[in-house]
Coordinates of C-alpha atoms in Angstrom, one line a residue:
Q10 CA -41.2 -22.9 63.0
S11 CA -41.3 -19.2 62.5
W12 CA -38.4 -19.6 59.9
S13 CA -40.2 -22.3 58.0
R14 CA -43.5 -20.4 58.1
G15 CA -41.8 -17.4 56.6
M16 CA -40.4 -19.5 53.8
S17 CA -43.8 -21.1 53.1
Y18 CA -45.4 -17.7 53.0
C19 CA -42.9 -16.5 50.4
L20 CA -43.5 -19.6 48.4
H21 CA -47.2 -19.2 48.7
S22 CA -47.0 -15.6 47.4
E23 CA -45.4 -16.9 44.2
S24 CA -47.6 -20.0 43.9
H25 CA -48.4 -19.3 40.3
L26 CA -45.0 -20.9 39.5
D27 CA -45.1 -24.7 39.7
T28 CA -41.9 -25.2 41.6
G29 CA -42.7 -28.6 42.9
P30 CA -41.7 -29.9 46.3
I31 CA -38.9 -28.2 48.2
Y32 CA -36.8 -30.1 50.8
V33 CA -35.4 -28.4 53.9
R34 CA -32.9 -30.0 56.3
E35 CA -33.3 -28.8 59.9
N36 CA -31.8 -30.4 63.1
G37 CA -30.5 -33.3 61.1
K38 CA -34.0 -34.2 59.8
L39 CA -35.3 -33.7 56.2
H40 CA -38.6 -31.9 55.9
V41 CA -40.7 -31.1 52.8
V42 CA -42.4 -27.8 52.4
N43 CA -45.9 -28.0 51.0
P44 CA -46.7 -24.7 49.3
G45 CA -50.4 -25.4 49.2
A46 CA -50.9 -26.0 52.9
G47 CA -48.2 -23.6 54.1
G48 CA -46.7 -26.1 56.6
V49 CA -43.8 -28.5 57.0
Q50 CA -44.1 -32.2 57.1
N51 CA -41.6 -34.9 58.1
V52 CA -41.5 -37.2 55.1
T53 CA -39.0 -39.2 53.3
P54 CA -38.0 -37.9 49.9
K55 CA -39.6 -39.6 47.0
T56 CA -37.7 -40.4 43.9
R57 CA -40.4 -39.2 41.5
P58 CA -39.1 -36.7 38.8
F59 CA -40.2 -33.1 39.1
S60 CA -39.7 -30.0 36.9
L61 CA -37.9 -27.0 38.3
F62 CA -39.5 -24.6 35.8
S63 CA -42.9 -24.6 34.1
R64 CA -43.3 -25.7 30.5
S65 CA -43.8 -22.1 29.3
F66 CA -40.7 -20.9 31.0
S67 CA -37.9 -19.7 28.6
V68 CA -34.5 -18.0 29.0
E69 CA -33.0 -15.5 26.5
L70 CA -29.3 -14.7 26.7
C71 CA -28.7 -11.2 25.4
M72 CA -26.2 -8.3 25.7
N73 CA -26.6 -4.6 25.8
R74 CA -27.6 -3.9 22.2
E75 CA -26.8 -0.2 22.6
D76 CA -23.0 -0.9 22.8
D77 CA -22.4 -2.7 19.5
R78 CA -18.6 -2.2 19.8
A79 CA -18.4 -3.9 23.2
R80 CA -20.5 -6.8 21.9
R81 CA -18.2 -7.2 18.9
Q82 CA -15.1 -7.2 21.1
R83 CA -16.6 -9.9 23.4
T84 CA -17.5 -12.2 20.5
D85 CA -14.1 -11.7 19.0
H86 CA -12.6 -13.4 22.0
F87 CA -13.8 -16.8 20.9
I88 CA -13.2 -19.0 17.9
F89 CA -16.3 -20.9 16.7
T90 CA -15.9 -24.2 14.9
Y91 CA -18.2 -27.1 13.9
T92 CA -17.4 -30.7 14.5
K93 CA -17.9 -33.6 12.0
E94 CA -21.2 -34.3 13.7
G95 CA -22.4 -30.7 13.1
N96 CA -22.1 -29.6 16.7
L97 CA -21.0 -26.0 17.4
R98 CA -17.9 -25.6 19.6
Y99 CA -16.0 -22.6 20.7
S100 CA -12.6 -22.0 22.2
A101 CA -11.1 -18.9 23.7
K102 CA -8.4 -17.0 21.7
S103 CA -4.9 -16.7 23.0
L104 CA -3.9 -13.7 25.0
F105 CA -1.4 -12.7 22.2
S106 CA -4.3 -12.6 19.6
L107 CA -6.5 -10.6 21.9
V108 CA -3.7 -8.0 22.6
L109 CA -2.8 -7.9 18.9
G110 CA -6.4 -7.2 17.9
Y111 CA -6.7 -4.5 20.5
I112 CA -3.5 -2.7 19.4
S113 CA -4.5 -3.0 15.7
D114 CA -7.9 -1.3 16.5
N115 CA -6.0 1.6 18.1
V116 CA -2.9 1.5 15.8
D117 CA -3.1 5.3 15.2
H118 CA -2.3 6.0 18.9
I119 CA 1.1 4.3 18.8
D120 CA 3.9 6.7 19.6
S121 CA 6.7 4.8 18.0
L122 CA 7.7 1.3 16.8
I123 CA 11.5 1.9 16.6
G124 CA 13.2 -1.1 18.2
F125 CA 10.1 -3.3 18.1
P126 CA 10.6 -6.9 16.8
E127 CA 10.0 -7.2 13.1
Q128 CA 8.2 -10.5 13.4
I129 CA 5.5 -9.1 15.7
A130 CA 5.4 -5.8 13.8
E131 CA 4.5 -7.7 10.6
K132 CA 1.6 -9.5 12.3
L133 CA 0.5 -6.2 13.8
F134 CA 0.6 -4.6 10.3
S135 CA -1.4 -7.5 8.8
A136 CA -4.0 -7.2 11.6
A137 CA -4.4 -3.5 11.0
E138 CA -4.5 -4.0 7.3
A139 CA -7.3 -6.6 7.6
R140 CA -9.3 -4.0 9.5
Q141 CA -8.6 -1.5 6.7
K142 CA -7.0 1.0 9.2
F143 CA -4.7 2.4 6.5
T144 CA -7.5 3.4 4.3
E145 CA -8.9 6.0 6.8
P146 CA -8.1 9.6 5.8
V147 CA -6.2 11.0 8.8
T148 CA -5.6 8.1 11.2
G149 CA -4.5 5.8 8.4
L150 CA -1.7 8.2 7.4
R151 CA -0.5 8.6 10.9
A152 CA -0.4 4.8 11.5
L153 CA 1.4 4.2 8.2
Q154 CA 4.1 6.7 9.0
K155 CA 4.9 4.9 12.3
F156 CA 5.6 1.7 10.4
T157 CA 7.6 3.3 7.6
E158 CA 9.8 5.2 10.1
A159 CA 10.7 2.1 11.9
Y160 CA 10.9 -0.6 9.2
G161 CA 11.4 1.3 5.9
S162 CA 11.9 -1.2 3.0
L163 CA 10.1 -4.0 4.9
V164 CA 6.8 -2.1 4.6
L165 CA 7.4 -1.6 0.9
C166 CA 10.5 -2.1 -1.2
S167 CA 8.9 -1.9 -4.6
L168 CA 5.9 0.2 -5.7
C169 CA 4.1 -0.1 -9.0
L170 CA 1.7 2.7 -9.7
R171 CA 1.5 2.2 -13.4
N172 CA -1.8 3.7 -14.9
R173 CA -2.9 4.5 -11.3
Y174 CA -2.9 8.3 -11.5
L175 CA -6.2 8.4 -9.5
V176 CA -4.5 6.6 -6.6
I177 CA -1.6 9.0 -6.7
S178 CA -4.0 12.0 -6.5
E179 CA -6.1 10.5 -3.6
K180 CA -3.3 9.0 -1.6
L181 CA -0.3 11.3 -2.3
E182 CA 0.7 11.8 1.3
E183 CA 0.5 8.1 2.1
I184 CA 2.7 7.4 -1.0
K185 CA 5.2 10.0 0.1
S186 CA 5.5 8.3 3.5
F187 CA 7.2 5.2 2.0
R188 CA 10.9 5.1 2.6
E189 CA 13.8 3.2 1.2
L190 CA 12.1 2.2 -2.0
T191 CA 14.4 0.5 -4.5
C192 CA 11.9 0.3 -7.5
L193 CA 9.3 2.9 -8.4
D194 CA 7.1 2.6 -11.5
L195 CA 5.1 5.8 -12.4
S196 CA 4.5 5.0 -16.0
C197 CA 1.5 6.4 -17.9
C198 CA 0.4 8.7 -15.1
K199 CA 0.6 12.1 -16.9
L200 CA 2.2 13.8 -13.9
G201 CA 4.0 16.7 -15.7
D202 CA 6.9 18.7 -14.6
E203 CA 5.3 20.5 -11.6
H204 CA 3.8 17.5 -9.8
E205 CA 4.6 17.2 -6.1
L206 CA 5.5 13.6 -6.3
L207 CA 8.3 14.3 -8.8
E208 CA 9.7 16.9 -6.4
H209 CA 9.6 14.2 -3.6
L210 CA 11.8 12.0 -5.7
T211 CA 14.8 14.3 -5.0
K212 CA 14.4 14.0 -1.2
E213 CA 16.6 11.9 1.0
A214 CA 13.9 9.4 1.8
L215 CA 14.0 8.1 -1.8
S216 CA 17.8 8.2 -2.3
S217 CA 17.7 4.4 -2.3
V218 CA 15.7 4.2 -5.6
K219 CA 17.7 2.2 -8.1
R220 CA 14.9 1.6 -10.7
L221 CA 12.7 4.6 -11.8
L222 CA 10.2 4.3 -14.6
L223 CA 8.7 7.6 -15.8
K224 CA 7.3 6.6 -19.2
D225 CA 4.6 8.8 -20.7
N226 CA 4.4 11.4 -17.9
S227 CA 4.5 14.6 -20.0
L228 CA 8.0 15.5 -18.9
S229 CA 10.1 18.2 -20.5
D230 CA 13.6 19.5 -20.1
A231 CA 12.5 21.7 -17.2
G232 CA 11.3 18.6 -15.3
L233 CA 14.6 16.8 -15.8
R234 CA 16.5 19.9 -14.7
R235 CA 14.6 20.0 -11.4
M236 CA 14.9 16.3 -10.8
T237 CA 18.7 16.2 -11.4
A238 CA 19.7 19.4 -9.6
P239 CA 20.6 17.8 -6.3
V240 CA 22.7 15.1 -8.0
R241 CA 24.4 17.6 -10.3
V242 CA 25.5 19.9 -7.5
L243 CA 25.0 18.3 -4.0
K244 CA 25.6 14.7 -5.0
K245 CA 22.3 13.8 -3.3
G246 CA 18.9 12.6 -4.3
L247 CA 18.8 10.0 -7.1
E248 CA 22.5 9.4 -6.9
N249 CA 22.1 5.5 -6.7
L250 CA 19.9 5.3 -9.8
L251 CA 20.7 2.4 -12.1
V252 CA 17.7 2.1 -14.4
L253 CA 15.8 5.1 -15.8
D254 CA 12.9 5.0 -18.3
L255 CA 12.0 8.3 -19.9
S256 CA 10.4 7.0 -23.0
C257 CA 7.3 8.5 -24.6
N258 CA 8.0 12.0 -23.3
P259 CA 8.1 14.1 -26.6
K260 CA 9.0 17.3 -24.8
I261 CA 12.4 16.0 -23.7
T262 CA 15.1 17.3 -26.2
D263 CA 18.8 17.2 -26.5
V264 CA 19.2 19.8 -23.7
G265 CA 17.3 17.5 -21.2
I266 CA 19.5 14.6 -22.0
G267 CA 22.5 16.7 -20.9
Y268 CA 21.1 16.8 -17.4
L269 CA 21.2 12.9 -17.3
L270 CA 25.0 12.9 -17.5
S271 CA 25.1 13.5 -13.8
F272 CA 23.9 9.9 -13.1
E273 CA 27.3 8.3 -13.1
K274 CA 26.0 5.0 -11.8
L275 CA 23.3 4.7 -14.5
N276 CA 23.5 1.3 -16.2
C277 CA 20.3 1.3 -18.4
L278 CA 18.5 4.2 -20.1
D279 CA 15.4 4.4 -22.3
I280 CA 14.7 7.6 -24.2
S281 CA 12.6 6.2 -27.0
G282 CA 9.8 8.4 -28.2
T283 CA 11.4 11.7 -27.0
G284 CA 11.9 14.9 -29.1
L285 CA 15.5 14.5 -29.9
K286 CA 16.8 16.6 -32.8
D287 CA 20.2 15.1 -33.4
V288 CA 19.9 11.5 -32.4
D289 CA 23.4 10.5 -33.5
A290 CA 25.0 13.2 -31.4
V291 CA 23.1 12.1 -28.3
I292 CA 24.1 8.5 -28.8
K293 CA 27.7 9.5 -29.1
R294 CA 27.5 11.8 -26.1
L295 CA 26.0 9.1 -23.9
Q296 CA 28.7 6.6 -24.9
M297 CA 31.6 8.9 -24.4
Q298 CA 30.6 10.6 -21.1
I299 CA 28.9 7.9 -19.1
G300 CA 29.7 4.8 -21.1
L301 CA 26.2 3.9 -22.2
V302 CA 26.0 1.9 -25.5
H303 CA 23.1 2.0 -27.8
S304 CA 21.2 -1.3 -27.9
K305 CA 19.8 -2.5 -31.2
V306 CA 17.3 -4.9 -29.6
P307 CA 14.8 -4.3 -26.7
L308 CA 16.2 -4.7 -23.2
K309 CA 14.4 -6.8 -20.5
E310 CA 15.0 -4.0 -18.0
F311 CA 12.2 -2.0 -19.7
D312 CA 9.7 -4.8 -20.0
H313 CA 7.7 -3.4 -17.1
S314 CA 6.7 -6.9 -16.0
N315 CA 9.5 -7.1 -13.4
C316 CA 8.3 -4.1 -11.4
K317 CA 5.7 -5.1 -8.9
T318 CA 4.4 -3.9 -5.5
E319 CA 6.2 -5.9 -2.9
G320 CA 6.2 -5.6 0.9
W321 CA 3.9 -5.6 3.9
A322 CA 1.7 -2.9 2.4
E323 CA 1.0 -4.8 -0.9
Q324 CA -2.6 -5.4 0.1
T325 CA -2.9 -1.8 1.3
V326 CA -2.2 -0.4 -2.1
L327 CA -4.8 -2.7 -3.6
Q328 CA -7.3 -1.4 -1.0
W329 CA -6.6 2.1 -2.1
E330 CA -7.2 1.3 -5.7
Q331 CA -10.4 -0.5 -4.9
A332 CA -11.7 2.5 -2.9
V333 CA -10.9 4.8 -5.7
M334 CA -12.7 2.6 -8.2
E335 CA -15.8 2.4 -5.9
A336 CA -15.9 6.2 -5.7
R337 CA -15.9 6.5 -9.5
K338 CA -18.8 4.1 -10.1
P339 CA -21.6 6.8 -9.7
Q340 CA -19.8 9.0 -12.2
D341 CA -19.7 6.2 -14.8
N342 CA -23.4 5.6 -14.3
L343 CA -24.2 9.3 -14.8
R344 CA -22.1 9.4 -17.9
S345 CA -23.9 6.4 -19.4
R346 CA -27.3 8.0 -18.5
A347 CA -26.3 11.3 -20.2
A348 CA -25.3 9.4 -23.3
A349 CA -28.7 7.6 -23.4
L350 CA -30.5 10.9 -23.1
R351 CA -28.5 12.4 -26.0
F352 CA -29.3 9.4 -28.1
Y353 CA -33.0 9.9 -27.7
G354 CA -32.7 13.6 -28.3
K355 CA -33.8 14.8 -24.8
T356 CA -30.6 16.8 -24.2
H357 CA -28.4 18.9 -26.3
R358 CA -25.2 17.2 -27.4
I359 CA -22.3 18.4 -25.4
E360 CA -18.7 17.9 -26.3
E361 CA -17.3 15.1 -24.2
V362 CA -14.3 15.6 -21.9
V363 CA -11.2 14.1 -23.4
K364 CA -10.3 11.1 -21.3
C365 CA -6.7 10.0 -21.0
T366 CA -6.2 6.6 -22.5
L367 CA -3.6 4.9 -20.4
G368 CA -2.4 2.8 -23.2
E369 CA 1.3 2.9 -24.2
P370 CA 2.0 5.6 -26.8
E371 CA 3.8 4.5 -29.8
T372 CA 7.4 5.5 -30.3
K373 CA 8.4 7.9 -33.0
A374 CA 10.2 7.2 -36.2
S375 CA 13.5 7.5 -34.3
G376 CA 13.1 3.9 -33.3
N377 CA 14.4 2.1 -30.2
L378 CA 16.7 4.3 -28.1
Q379 CA 17.7 2.1 -25.3
F380 CA 21.2 2.1 -23.8
Y381 CA 23.1 -0.2 -21.5
K382 CA 26.6 -0.3 -19.9
E383 CA 28.7 -3.0 -21.3
K384 CA 30.7 -3.8 -18.1
V385 CA 27.6 -4.5 -16.1
Q386 CA 26.5 -8.0 -17.0
S387 CA 23.4 -8.1 -14.8
C388 CA 21.8 -5.1 -16.4
H389 CA 22.4 -6.0 -20.1
L390 CA 19.8 -8.7 -20.7
P391 CA 18.7 -8.1 -24.3
L392 CA 16.0 -10.3 -25.9
K393 CA 18.5 -11.3 -28.6
K394 CA 22.3 -11.6 -28.4
E395 CA 24.4 -9.1 -30.2
V396 CA 27.5 -10.2 -32.1
A397 CA 30.4 -7.8 -31.8
G398 CA 34.2 -8.2 -32.3
S399 CA 36.5 -7.9 -29.3
H400 CA 38.8 -5.5 -31.1
E401 CA 35.9 -3.0 -31.7
L402 CA 35.1 -3.0 -28.0
K403 CA 38.7 -2.3 -27.0
N404 CA 38.9 0.6 -29.5
N405 CA 35.6 2.1 -28.1
K406 CA 37.0 1.9 -24.5
K407 CA 40.1 3.7 -25.5
R408 CA 38.2 6.4 -27.3
A409 CA 35.9 6.7 -24.3
L410 CA 38.8 7.2 -21.9
A411 CA 40.4 9.8 -24.1
E412 CA 37.2 11.7 -24.4
Q413 CA 36.5 11.5 -20.6
E414 CA 39.9 13.1 -20.0
R415 CA 39.0 16.0 -22.3
E416 CA 35.6 16.4 -20.7
R417 CA 37.2 16.6 -17.2
T418 CA 39.5 19.4 -18.3
S419 CA 36.7 21.3 -20.0
K420 CA 34.3 20.9 -17.0
Q421 CA 36.7 22.6 -14.7
K422 CA 36.7 25.7 -17.0
H423 CA 32.9 25.8 -17.5
L424 CA 31.7 24.7 -14.0
C425 CA 29.0 27.2 -13.2
L426 CA 25.3 27.3 -12.0
T427 CA 22.4 29.2 -13.4
V428 CA 20.2 31.4 -11.4
E429 CA 17.4 28.8 -11.7
D430 CA 19.6 26.1 -10.3
W431 CA 20.5 28.2 -7.3
D432 CA 16.8 29.0 -6.6
L433 CA 16.0 25.3 -6.8
L434 CA 18.8 24.3 -4.5
N435 CA 17.8 26.9 -1.9
T436 CA 14.6 24.9 -1.4
Y437 CA 16.5 21.9 0.0

């Protein structure tokens, strides 16, 4: 009785809640506790319905709002879907998905991925890419380097940065982290001879480049000398180069073309729109020394439509470009506002900054100066077929062989390096 009275007292103290009758079994008998009377009665249970909570009672399920990150992680553990009837259903994610999401959130803390399976690494890269981890200034570079060190060309085998000089300036270190690239398009970027990216082209990390497009980059003979120095002396750097586009660089002269003769594997060359003085002599020199024949029709190799960004990091490059464009929007608005103020005479007219138009410059009157190697069928893909006699080809080959023997004997006598070449090689 003392135990039942204590229970009735507790229920009586919270009598403001309409809990209904409460049944208690004691010594094999069922008793009902009456909150109003505070006693226990032996009655048989009635089957009438009762409400456990009052009508005004409500429950709100909430989480700690201060920890938004923990709340996001908990909700990410489920997949919410709707049925045909419109009912909401949820199912738990797999353990692999949960672990993949956690590692991608902390991808910059990975020590190394060397030896890790490529199939899982690709999914991990995609998960980190979806979270835009590679767009972060410091941690993004560190994470990207871990992937490029382990997987090389799988991360990116071809990179097209045509007209994207702003992306190069903002993400230069990230671009330099890519390894084992086979195609690199830097056309219309106005880099110049002293740009850090051009110096990076001579490093061992980009010795795999076979297709290099440097159209309209304000290059001169000095830039070609720096770019070809490792190949000319150390047989390193761009030694595997097959296709080279140097068109629309008016500062390149006959002297700069002489540096290109070290590219023995070169199959296609475009020097249209350069500042050559003796075009006929250059054509003859390229044909005699490295076997490149002047093409009278445009070649497909320099169409620029074949070079695209390919690899795991394809979307990452697009994210970089989008971020750069978003950062330039306020400047465009200010420029249009200043133009409006000048129109209404509220500000003095100021000379506008010359903006680089990224359109393709027109070639000079020298015409099309594209070259190909005859014995390589895969490289020579002109838009129109050339008709040439077989006897002329044989005569040209005989002349080329005779001239090459003369060049070899003359090279042995005049093989020497300038002081500038030695200073440049000491940096490697």
